[in-house]
Each structure stands twice: as structure tokens, then as C-alpha cells.
Coordinates of C-alpha atoms in Angstrom, one line a residue:
Chain A
M1 CA -40.1 -31.4 13.9
T2 CA -41.8 -34.7 13.3
T3 CA -39.3 -37.4 12.1
A4 CA -39.6 -40.8 10.5
A5 CA -37.5 -43.7 9.4
A6 CA -38.2 -46.8 7.2
L7 CA -36.9 -50.3 7.5
I8 CA -37.2 -52.2 4.2
I9 CA -37.0 -55.9 5.0
G10 CA -36.1 -58.4 2.3
N11 CA -33.4 -60.4 0.6
E12 CA -35.2 -59.8 -2.7
I13 CA -34.4 -56.1 -2.6
L14 CA -30.7 -56.7 -1.7
T15 CA -30.3 -59.2 -4.6
G16 CA -32.1 -56.9 -7.0
K17 CA -34.9 -59.3 -7.8
I18 CA -37.6 -56.9 -6.7
D19 CA -37.5 -53.2 -7.0
D20 CA -38.3 -51.3 -3.8
T21 CA -40.9 -48.7 -4.8
N22 CA -42.3 -48.3 -1.3
T23 CA -39.4 -46.0 -0.2
R24 CA -40.2 -43.4 -2.9
Y25 CA -43.9 -43.5 -2.2
L26 CA -43.4 -43.2 1.5
A27 CA -40.8 -40.4 1.1
R28 CA -43.2 -38.3 -1.1
E29 CA -46.2 -38.9 1.2
L30 CA -44.4 -38.0 4.4
F31 CA -42.9 -34.9 2.7
R32 CA -46.5 -33.9 1.8
L33 CA -47.7 -34.4 5.3
G34 CA -44.8 -32.4 6.8
V35 CA -42.9 -35.3 8.3
E36 CA -39.2 -35.5 7.8
L37 CA -38.0 -38.9 6.6
R38 CA -34.5 -39.0 7.9
R39 CA -33.3 -42.5 7.3
V40 CA -34.1 -45.7 5.3
I41 CA -32.4 -49.0 5.9
V42 CA -32.7 -52.0 3.7
C43 CA -31.9 -55.2 5.7
P44 CA -32.0 -58.9 5.0
D45 CA -34.5 -61.5 6.3
D46 CA -32.6 -62.0 9.5
L47 CA -34.3 -61.8 12.9
D48 CA -31.4 -60.3 14.9
T49 CA -30.7 -57.7 12.2
I50 CA -34.4 -56.7 12.0
A51 CA -34.6 -56.4 15.7
A52 CA -31.4 -54.4 16.1
D53 CA -32.2 -52.0 13.3
L54 CA -35.8 -51.5 14.5
N55 CA -34.6 -50.7 18.0
A56 CA -32.1 -48.1 16.7
L57 CA -34.7 -46.5 14.4
R58 CA -37.6 -46.4 16.8
A59 CA -35.4 -44.8 19.5
A60 CA -34.4 -42.0 17.2
H61 CA -37.5 -41.2 15.2
D62 CA -41.2 -40.3 15.9
Y63 CA -42.4 -42.9 13.5
V64 CA -40.9 -46.1 12.0
F65 CA -42.4 -47.9 9.0
T66 CA -41.4 -51.4 8.1
S67 CA -42.0 -52.8 4.6
G68 CA -42.1 -56.5 3.7
G69 CA -42.0 -59.9 5.3
V70 CA -45.6 -60.2 6.5
G71 CA -46.9 -63.0 4.3
P72 CA -47.5 -66.6 5.1
T73 CA -44.2 -68.2 3.9
H74 CA -41.0 -69.2 5.8
D75 CA -39.2 -66.1 4.6
D76 CA -41.7 -63.7 6.2
I77 CA -40.2 -63.0 9.6
T78 CA -41.0 -59.4 10.2
I79 CA -43.5 -60.0 13.0
D80 CA -41.0 -62.2 14.8
G81 CA -38.4 -59.5 14.3
V82 CA -40.6 -56.8 15.7
A83 CA -41.6 -58.9 18.7
L84 CA -37.9 -59.6 19.3
A85 CA -37.1 -55.9 19.2
F86 CA -39.8 -55.2 21.8
G87 CA -39.0 -58.2 23.9
R88 CA -42.5 -59.5 23.6
P89 CA -43.9 -62.9 22.7
V90 CA -45.7 -63.4 19.4
V91 CA -49.4 -64.1 19.9
R92 CA -52.2 -64.9 17.5
S93 CA -55.0 -62.4 17.1
E94 CA -58.2 -64.3 17.1
E95 CA -59.9 -61.4 15.4
V96 CA -57.5 -61.4 12.5
A97 CA -57.6 -65.2 12.3
A98 CA -61.3 -65.0 11.9
I99 CA -61.0 -62.5 9.0
I100 CA -58.4 -64.8 7.4
A101 CA -60.5 -67.9 7.9
H102 CA -63.5 -66.2 6.3
Y103 CA -61.5 -64.9 3.4
Y104 CA -59.8 -68.2 2.5
G105 CA -62.7 -70.5 3.4
D106 CA -62.0 -74.1 2.3
R107 CA -58.5 -73.2 1.1
L108 CA -57.4 -72.0 4.6
T109 CA -54.0 -73.4 5.8
E110 CA -52.1 -73.1 9.0
E111 CA -49.6 -71.0 7.1
H112 CA -52.3 -68.5 6.2
L113 CA -53.0 -68.1 9.9
R114 CA -49.4 -67.0 10.5
M115 CA -50.7 -63.7 9.1
A116 CA -52.8 -63.3 12.2
N117 CA -49.6 -63.3 14.4
M118 CA -48.6 -60.1 16.2
P119 CA -46.4 -59.0 19.0
E120 CA -48.3 -59.2 22.3
G121 CA -49.9 -55.8 23.1
A122 CA -49.8 -54.5 19.5
Q123 CA -52.7 -52.5 18.3
L124 CA -54.6 -53.4 15.2
I125 CA -55.7 -50.4 13.1
R126 CA -58.3 -50.5 10.4
N127 CA -60.9 -48.3 8.8
A128 CA -63.9 -48.9 6.7
E129 CA -62.1 -48.9 3.4
V130 CA -59.3 -51.2 4.5
P131 CA -60.7 -54.0 6.6
W132 CA -57.3 -55.9 6.9
P133 CA -55.8 -54.3 10.0
T134 CA -52.3 -52.9 10.3
V135 CA -50.2 -54.0 13.2
V136 CA -48.9 -51.0 15.2
I137 CA -46.8 -51.2 18.3
E138 CA -45.8 -48.0 20.0
N139 CA -44.3 -45.9 17.1
V140 CA -43.7 -48.8 14.7
Y141 CA -46.1 -49.4 11.8
V142 CA -45.8 -52.8 10.1
L143 CA -46.6 -52.6 6.5
P144 CA -46.5 -55.1 3.7
G145 CA -44.0 -55.2 0.8
V146 CA -46.5 -55.5 -2.0
P147 CA -46.7 -51.9 -3.2
E148 CA -50.4 -51.8 -3.9
I149 CA -51.2 -53.0 -0.3
F150 CA -48.5 -50.8 1.2
K151 CA -50.2 -47.8 -0.4
M152 CA -53.7 -48.8 0.6
K153 CA -52.7 -49.3 4.2
F154 CA -50.6 -46.1 4.3
R155 CA -53.5 -44.1 3.0
A156 CA -55.8 -45.5 5.7
L157 CA -53.3 -44.3 8.3
E158 CA -52.0 -41.1 6.9
E159 CA -54.1 -38.6 8.9
R160 CA -52.3 -39.7 12.0
F161 CA -49.1 -38.4 10.6
R162 CA -50.2 -35.1 9.2
T163 CA -48.5 -32.1 10.8
D164 CA -49.6 -28.5 10.9
A165 CA -46.3 -27.5 9.2
P166 CA -46.3 -29.2 5.8
F167 CA -43.3 -28.7 3.5
V168 CA -43.5 -26.4 0.6
S169 CA -41.3 -27.3 -2.4
H170 CA -40.6 -25.2 -5.5
A171 CA -38.5 -26.3 -8.4
V172 CA -36.7 -24.3 -11.1
Y173 CA -35.7 -26.2 -14.2
T174 CA -32.7 -24.7 -16.0
L175 CA -30.2 -25.1 -18.8
C176 CA -27.5 -24.1 -16.3
D177 CA -24.3 -25.9 -15.7
E178 CA -24.1 -26.9 -12.0
G179 CA -20.6 -25.5 -11.6
T180 CA -21.6 -22.1 -13.0
I181 CA -24.6 -21.8 -10.7
A182 CA -23.0 -23.2 -7.6
A183 CA -21.7 -20.0 -6.1
R184 CA -25.1 -18.4 -6.5
L185 CA -26.7 -21.3 -4.8
S186 CA -24.3 -21.1 -1.9
E187 CA -25.2 -17.5 -1.4
L188 CA -28.9 -18.4 -1.4
A189 CA -28.3 -21.2 1.0
A190 CA -26.6 -18.8 3.4
Q191 CA -29.3 -16.1 2.9
F192 CA -32.2 -18.6 3.5
P193 CA -30.8 -20.9 6.3
N194 CA -34.2 -22.4 7.0
L195 CA -34.6 -23.8 3.5
T196 CA -33.0 -26.8 1.9
I197 CA -31.7 -26.0 -1.5
G198 CA -30.9 -28.9 -3.8
S199 CA -29.3 -29.0 -7.2
Y200 CA -29.8 -32.1 -9.4
M201 CA -28.2 -32.7 -12.8
K202 CA -30.2 -34.5 -15.4
W203 CA -28.1 -36.6 -17.8
D204 CA -30.6 -38.1 -20.2
D205 CA -32.6 -36.3 -22.9
A206 CA -34.8 -34.2 -20.6
D207 CA -35.6 -30.6 -21.7
Y208 CA -33.5 -29.2 -18.8
R209 CA -30.0 -29.8 -17.4
V210 CA -30.2 -28.9 -13.8
K211 CA -33.2 -28.8 -11.5
I212 CA -32.9 -26.6 -8.4
T213 CA -35.3 -27.2 -5.6
F214 CA -36.2 -25.0 -2.6
D215 CA -37.9 -26.9 0.3
G216 CA -39.1 -25.5 3.6
R217 CA -42.0 -24.9 5.9
D218 CA -42.1 -21.2 5.1
A219 CA -43.8 -20.7 1.7
D220 CA -42.9 -17.1 1.5
A221 CA -39.2 -17.9 2.0
V222 CA -39.4 -20.8 -0.6
H223 CA -40.8 -18.5 -3.2
A224 CA -38.5 -15.6 -2.4
A225 CA -35.5 -17.8 -2.7
A226 CA -36.7 -19.2 -6.0
D227 CA -37.5 -15.7 -7.3
A228 CA -34.0 -14.5 -6.2
L229 CA -32.4 -17.3 -8.2
V230 CA -34.5 -16.8 -11.3
G231 CA -33.9 -13.1 -11.1
S232 CA -30.2 -13.7 -11.3
L233 CA -30.3 -16.0 -14.3
P234 CA -30.5 -15.0 -18.0
E235 CA -34.2 -15.5 -18.9
E236 CA -33.4 -18.0 -21.7
I237 CA -31.9 -20.6 -19.5
V238 CA -34.9 -20.9 -17.2
V239 CA -37.0 -23.7 -18.7
R240 CA -39.9 -23.7 -16.2
R241 CA -40.9 -23.5 -12.6
E242 CA -43.3 -25.7 -10.7
Chain B
M1 CA -18.3 -64.8 1.5
T2 CA -17.6 -61.4 0.1
T3 CA -20.0 -58.8 1.4
A4 CA -20.9 -55.3 0.5
A5 CA -23.0 -52.4 1.7
A6 CA -24.3 -49.2 0.1
L7 CA -24.7 -45.7 1.5
I8 CA -27.1 -43.6 -0.6
I9 CA -26.6 -40.0 0.2
G10 CA -29.1 -37.3 -0.5
N11 CA -32.1 -35.4 0.8
E12 CA -33.6 -35.7 -2.6
I13 CA -34.2 -39.5 -2.1
L14 CA -35.6 -38.9 1.4
T15 CA -38.1 -36.3 0.2
G16 CA -39.1 -38.5 -2.8
K17 CA -38.0 -35.9 -5.4
I18 CA -35.6 -38.3 -7.0
D19 CA -36.0 -42.0 -7.3
D20 CA -33.0 -44.0 -6.2
T21 CA -32.4 -46.5 -9.1
N22 CA -28.7 -47.1 -8.2
T23 CA -29.6 -49.5 -5.4
R24 CA -31.4 -51.9 -7.7
Y25 CA -28.6 -51.7 -10.3
L26 CA -25.9 -52.3 -7.7
A27 CA -27.9 -55.1 -6.1
R28 CA -28.3 -57.0 -9.4
E29 CA -24.7 -56.5 -10.4
L30 CA -23.2 -57.6 -7.1
F31 CA -25.5 -60.6 -7.1
R32 CA -24.2 -61.5 -10.6
L33 CA -20.6 -61.1 -9.4
G34 CA -21.2 -63.3 -6.3
V35 CA -20.9 -60.5 -3.8
E36 CA -23.5 -60.4 -1.0
L37 CA -25.1 -57.0 -0.6
R38 CA -26.1 -57.0 3.0
R39 CA -27.2 -53.5 3.8
V40 CA -28.3 -50.3 2.2
I41 CA -28.7 -47.0 4.1
V42 CA -30.2 -43.9 2.7
C43 CA -29.0 -40.9 4.7
P44 CA -29.4 -37.1 4.4
D45 CA -26.8 -34.6 3.3
D46 CA -25.4 -34.2 6.8
L47 CA -21.6 -34.5 7.4
D48 CA -21.7 -36.3 10.8
T49 CA -24.3 -38.7 9.7
I50 CA -22.4 -39.6 6.5
A51 CA -19.2 -40.2 8.5
A52 CA -20.9 -42.3 11.2
D53 CA -22.8 -44.4 8.7
L54 CA -19.7 -44.9 6.6
N55 CA -17.6 -46.0 9.5
A56 CA -20.2 -48.5 10.6
L57 CA -20.6 -49.9 7.1
R58 CA -16.9 -50.1 6.2
A59 CA -16.0 -51.9 9.4
A60 CA -18.6 -54.6 8.7
H61 CA -18.4 -55.2 5.0
D62 CA -15.7 -56.0 2.4
Y63 CA -16.9 -53.2 0.1
V64 CA -18.9 -50.1 0.6
F65 CA -20.3 -48.1 -2.3
T66 CA -21.5 -44.5 -1.8
S67 CA -23.9 -42.9 -4.2
G68 CA -24.5 -39.2 -4.6
G69 CA -23.2 -35.9 -3.4
V70 CA -20.1 -35.5 -5.6
G71 CA -21.1 -32.6 -7.8
P72 CA -20.0 -29.0 -7.5
T73 CA -22.8 -27.4 -5.5
H74 CA -23.1 -26.7 -1.8
D75 CA -25.3 -29.7 -1.2
D76 CA -22.6 -32.1 -2.5
I77 CA -20.7 -33.0 0.7
T78 CA -19.9 -36.7 0.3
I79 CA -16.1 -36.2 -0.1
D80 CA -16.0 -34.1 3.1
G81 CA -18.1 -36.8 4.8
V82 CA -15.8 -39.6 3.6
A83 CA -12.7 -37.6 4.7
L84 CA -14.3 -37.0 8.1
A85 CA -15.0 -40.7 8.5
F86 CA -11.3 -41.6 7.8
G87 CA -10.1 -38.6 9.9
R88 CA -8.1 -37.3 6.9
P89 CA -8.0 -33.8 5.4
V90 CA -9.6 -33.0 2.0
V91 CA -6.9 -32.3 -0.6
R92 CA -7.2 -31.3 -4.2
S93 CA -6.0 -33.7 -6.9
E94 CA -4.1 -31.6 -9.4
E95 CA -4.5 -34.4 -11.9
V96 CA -8.3 -34.3 -11.7
A97 CA -8.3 -30.5 -11.5
A98 CA -6.4 -30.6 -14.9
I99 CA -9.0 -32.9 -16.4
I100 CA -11.8 -30.6 -15.2
A101 CA -10.1 -27.5 -16.4
H102 CA -9.6 -29.0 -19.8
Y103 CA -13.2 -30.2 -20.0
Y104 CA -14.8 -26.9 -19.0
G105 CA -12.4 -24.6 -20.7
D106 CA -13.6 -21.0 -20.5
R107 CA -16.6 -21.9 -18.5
L108 CA -14.4 -23.3 -15.6
T109 CA -15.4 -22.0 -12.1
E110 CA -13.9 -22.6 -8.7
E111 CA -16.9 -24.7 -7.9
H112 CA -16.2 -27.1 -10.8
L113 CA -12.8 -27.6 -9.2
R114 CA -14.5 -28.9 -6.0
M115 CA -15.0 -32.1 -8.0
A116 CA -11.2 -32.5 -7.8
N117 CA -11.3 -32.8 -4.0
M118 CA -10.6 -36.1 -2.3
P119 CA -9.6 -37.4 1.1
E120 CA -5.8 -37.3 1.5
G121 CA -4.3 -40.7 0.4
A122 CA -7.3 -41.8 -1.6
Q123 CA -6.7 -43.7 -4.8
L124 CA -8.0 -42.5 -8.2
I125 CA -9.1 -45.4 -10.4
R126 CA -9.8 -45.1 -14.1
N127 CA -9.6 -47.1 -17.2
A128 CA -9.5 -46.3 -20.9
E129 CA -13.3 -46.2 -21.3
V130 CA -14.0 -44.0 -18.3
P131 CA -11.4 -41.3 -18.1
W132 CA -13.1 -39.6 -15.1
P133 CA -11.5 -41.3 -12.1
T134 CA -13.3 -42.8 -9.2
V135 CA -12.2 -42.0 -5.7
V136 CA -11.4 -45.1 -3.7
I137 CA -10.2 -45.1 -0.1
E138 CA -9.5 -48.4 1.5
N139 CA -12.7 -50.4 0.9
V140 CA -14.9 -47.4 0.1
Y141 CA -15.9 -46.6 -3.5
V142 CA -17.3 -43.1 -4.0
L143 CA -19.8 -43.1 -6.9
P144 CA -22.0 -40.4 -8.2
G145 CA -25.8 -40.3 -7.9
V146 CA -26.6 -39.7 -11.6
P147 CA -27.6 -43.2 -12.6
E148 CA -25.9 -43.2 -16.0
I149 CA -22.5 -42.2 -14.5
F150 CA -23.0 -44.5 -11.6
K151 CA -23.3 -47.4 -14.0
M152 CA -20.5 -46.3 -16.2
K153 CA -18.1 -46.1 -13.3
F154 CA -19.3 -49.3 -11.7
R155 CA -18.8 -51.2 -15.0
A156 CA -15.2 -49.9 -15.1
L157 CA -14.6 -51.3 -11.6
E158 CA -16.6 -54.5 -11.6
E159 CA -13.8 -57.0 -12.3
R160 CA -12.3 -56.1 -8.9
F161 CA -15.4 -57.4 -7.2
R162 CA -16.0 -60.6 -9.1
T163 CA -15.8 -63.7 -6.9
D164 CA -15.2 -67.3 -8.0
A165 CA -18.5 -68.3 -6.4
P166 CA -21.2 -66.4 -8.3
F167 CA -24.8 -66.9 -7.3
V168 CA -27.1 -69.0 -9.3
S169 CA -30.8 -68.0 -9.2
H170 CA -33.8 -69.9 -10.6
A171 CA -37.4 -68.7 -10.5
V172 CA -40.6 -70.7 -10.7
Y173 CA -43.7 -68.6 -11.6
T174 CA -46.9 -70.2 -10.3
L175 CA -50.6 -69.7 -9.9
C176 CA -50.3 -70.9 -6.3
D177 CA -51.6 -69.2 -3.3
E178 CA -48.7 -68.4 -0.9
G179 CA -50.5 -69.9 2.1
T180 CA -51.1 -73.2 0.2
I181 CA -47.5 -73.6 -0.9
A182 CA -45.9 -72.3 2.4
A183 CA -45.6 -75.6 4.1
R184 CA -43.9 -77.2 1.1
L185 CA -41.5 -74.2 0.9
S186 CA -40.6 -74.7 4.6
E187 CA -39.8 -78.3 3.9
L188 CA -37.5 -77.3 1.0
A189 CA -35.8 -74.6 3.0
A190 CA -35.0 -77.3 5.6
Q191 CA -33.9 -79.8 3.0
F192 CA -31.6 -77.3 1.2
P193 CA -30.1 -75.2 4.0
N194 CA -27.5 -73.6 1.8
L195 CA -30.1 -72.1 -0.5
T196 CA -32.2 -68.9 0.0
I197 CA -35.7 -69.6 -1.0
G198 CA -38.0 -66.7 -1.5
S199 CA -41.7 -66.4 -2.2
Y200 CA -43.1 -63.2 -3.8
M201 CA -46.7 -62.5 -4.4
K202 CA -47.7 -60.4 -7.4
W203 CA -50.7 -58.2 -7.0
D204 CA -51.2 -56.6 -10.4
D205 CA -52.3 -58.2 -13.7
A206 CA -49.2 -60.3 -14.2
D207 CA -49.6 -63.8 -15.7
Y208 CA -48.6 -65.4 -12.4
R209 CA -49.5 -65.0 -8.7
V210 CA -46.5 -66.2 -6.8
K211 CA -42.9 -66.3 -7.9
I212 CA -40.6 -68.6 -6.0
T213 CA -36.9 -68.1 -6.2
F214 CA -34.0 -70.4 -5.4
D215 CA -30.7 -68.7 -4.9
G216 CA -27.3 -70.2 -4.0
R217 CA -23.8 -70.8 -5.1
D218 CA -24.4 -74.5 -5.8
A219 CA -26.2 -74.7 -9.2
D220 CA -27.0 -78.4 -8.7
A221 CA -28.8 -77.7 -5.4
V222 CA -30.6 -74.7 -6.9
H223 CA -32.0 -76.8 -9.7
A224 CA -32.7 -79.8 -7.5
A225 CA -34.8 -77.7 -5.2
A226 CA -36.7 -76.0 -8.0
D227 CA -37.3 -79.5 -9.6
A228 CA -38.5 -80.8 -6.2
L229 CA -41.0 -77.9 -5.9
V230 CA -42.3 -78.2 -9.5
G231 CA -42.6 -82.0 -9.1
S232 CA -44.9 -81.5 -6.1
L233 CA -47.2 -79.0 -7.8
P234 CA -50.1 -79.7 -10.2
E235 CA -48.7 -79.1 -13.7
E236 CA -51.3 -76.5 -14.6
I237 CA -50.3 -74.1 -11.9
V238 CA -46.7 -73.8 -13.0
V239 CA -46.6 -70.9 -15.5
R240 CA -42.9 -70.9 -16.3
R241 CA -39.4 -71.3 -15.0
E242 CA -36.4 -69.1 -15.7

């Protein structure tokens, strides 16, 4: 079982100024790749907190992804936090500095060059499509908060994370009441112990009331469990499956 | 300084099936009320994890809000997790059971009645607008994952959390480059140590490139810092303030 965690760094998330959309993106992509995202922490722009959280997460998971705090301004302290976590000094990558200098040209400032900082001994990973490298140190991947760049960088890395046991998910959308269906779901959960069965009520004006999901690495079991549920429901309350 | 944390409980968030919108809502509302949200953890539907996380969060913050896992199905284990954290048995509230029985009438099942469970000694809080009570135990508020009900219940509770030192926030939207403005922001951060100054790059087709925010409890300082920034920028690169 390959596991992962995410550390979302930024006061802007904790004050509600910026919506964190990276968690959902990462969650979906890791699920698709067969990696189990077990924990997400949102922490403030505080060096000691970042370092302590990162150390706890990296010890307990195969991969840790950080999001945010990698720009040129004073509130971007992720690299310092990662370096602190690993007990390493921050050094400047001359290679990244050269990319930055070329990109900004006459507009280059010393602060732009902060984006060339990295913990000593970190790797820089890039590919042809994404020339801006990603800082990786042991099992920690340092990604930016800006969603478009987060996605671009993740896509360039994703083949590293792909497992040979991707998850299969099947959803049954129903007009059930959760309380009415609960006993049946408990039976199915007992009958299919390797599956995760979830039940999610929808409150707005969707065309269904409860979505039941079956997740697991065994496609046959996923579909057998979903079939078993559908077979026990009156036909008219099953809206669709997907 | 009044502080808060949130524990978002649910496999559905960690697999990307359901988007967690409660964090952003809670973050904004707490900010408005003058409460500092310091930490958010997203954890799976696992009893020991819920209990351990809750114990860490409640020891370190004035308020802890949980989201999710309070329905009638087998994957709803938040109440059991909270009870485990506090080392108390789960008991059934006859009062809530009566509300549930009345609401469901002939459709009532034993699983519906699971929603009347609570840790022994918990309080039930309600008001005239929201008759379904919220389970509160010491500084822990147990809220549902369904966003509409989360909001409804939070609104019924919010006056408990209001501080007499609400935050003031002012934003300056600019056409700056972050690297160009970074040194000036560092100066302002040093000059106004009681403010939190943030800089957020926008990557899509918004009408600005960088939003700079000034947050603090001292409105005069917030506006003085924003004025000082705007005064040092060419007029044509300030898009708006709000």
C-alpha cells in the first residue's frame, strides 16, 4: 500500500481569502494512480510549524506533497521550513538562478532569485514540458500554491507515483434515505471487507438523494458489491450508476 | 487571542470524491468573528485517528470544529471517535431520538436513531431556527459534513465565538510582479509587525496580477500600511482596493 500526505501551507487558506483547490486535485489524481492519500494538514506560514508538520508527515507516509509558499515575497517560507525539517542549510541553485535571470531579464530582482533557493542536497526534477524544476528532497515534493502551476508540475511528476494496483470506484446514485439503506450497507461492508463503502447525502436540488460509492483495488469485488446493492433496491429508486 | 482548529473527517475528501467546502466557509466566518483558525486536518474514517487528532487539536486550541461522519450509515463514526477521545461511553439522547422518530415517522429505522448518539455528558445546543441540536463537548463542536447543514448549524452557534477584536482586512490589487514588489513588502512587514501581509499571484485571466492583503486587529495600522504601499507604487499599476 503506497501512502501519501499533503501539507497545505498558507495563512490565506486559514483566513478563507484563498480557496484551496489543490487538495481536491491531488486527492483525485493520487486515487487514480492507486496511492492512498491518508492525511492533509493546513498550517500557517510559520517556520517551526511547517518543519514539525513535515517531519511527522514524511516519517509516516511514502510521499509528502507541500503546496504554497514558494514565491519571492517575505511570506513565502516553505523552502526554509523544509530545510529546517531536514536540518540542512538553504543553498542557491545556480542552475535555477540562471533560468530565473533569463526569464526576468532586466526586471530581475534579488527577491526573484529567492525562488532559486533549495535545501542543500535537494534534487531538481523537470521534464521537457515543464522547464521550471520541482524541488524534491527524499520523499517530499515541494509544489506551488497557484493551482495552474501545481497541476502542471504534478502532471510532470505523476508517473513516479503510479502503482500497479490502481483503485476502482463505482457509484450508485439513488433516491434512498440514508437511514433506510444503512443496514444493507453495513451488511455489504461486512461481506466485502476489502472495499470502502461510502454513503453521501445530497442536500441541494440534485437528481438524487444519496450516492453510494464502492472503492477498492479488486474491480470484480467493486462491481459485485454494487450489483448486490442495486439488486436489493426497488428499481425506481436507482437513478444511475457510473 | 482566541484560536480554533478544524478536523475534517472523511475518506470521501481524501479520495477527491467530495470537495470540502466547509473549511473555506469556517475560515471566513472565524476570521470575521476575530477567531484565529490555526490548523485544519483532513483525516480518514478511522476511529483511532479521529480520537488522536481530536485530542491533539483540543488541547492546543480554544475551539475545535469537526465536520462530517454524523449520519446514520456504517461509515459515520465521528461520534464514536469523539467519545473515544474523551474516554466516555456513547449514550443515546432520548430527546434527540424523539425528534428523529417524529421526523421520520413510519420510515424510522434503528440506523436513523444512531443520529441520537452522543458522548456521555455532551451538551446539546439548539436555537429556535435550528431545532436539530448540535453536540458540543467541552471545546469541541460536532458539525455535519453536508455544507448546507454545516452552515446552518454554525450560524446558530456563531455568537458564542465572536471576539471583541475582530480582524480587519484590506486588499490592494495590482499589476505588479511579485519579485519587483517583494522588497517593499518586506519593509512594510518590518514596519508593521502586528499585521499579516500576504502577497498572492493570480495566474488566470483576472484583471490583476498580484493581490496584496493587510490583516490585523488594528484598523488604523491596516489602512496605514495599505496607504504606504499604494503611495510607493506607480498609480497605473494599482487596479483597485477593497
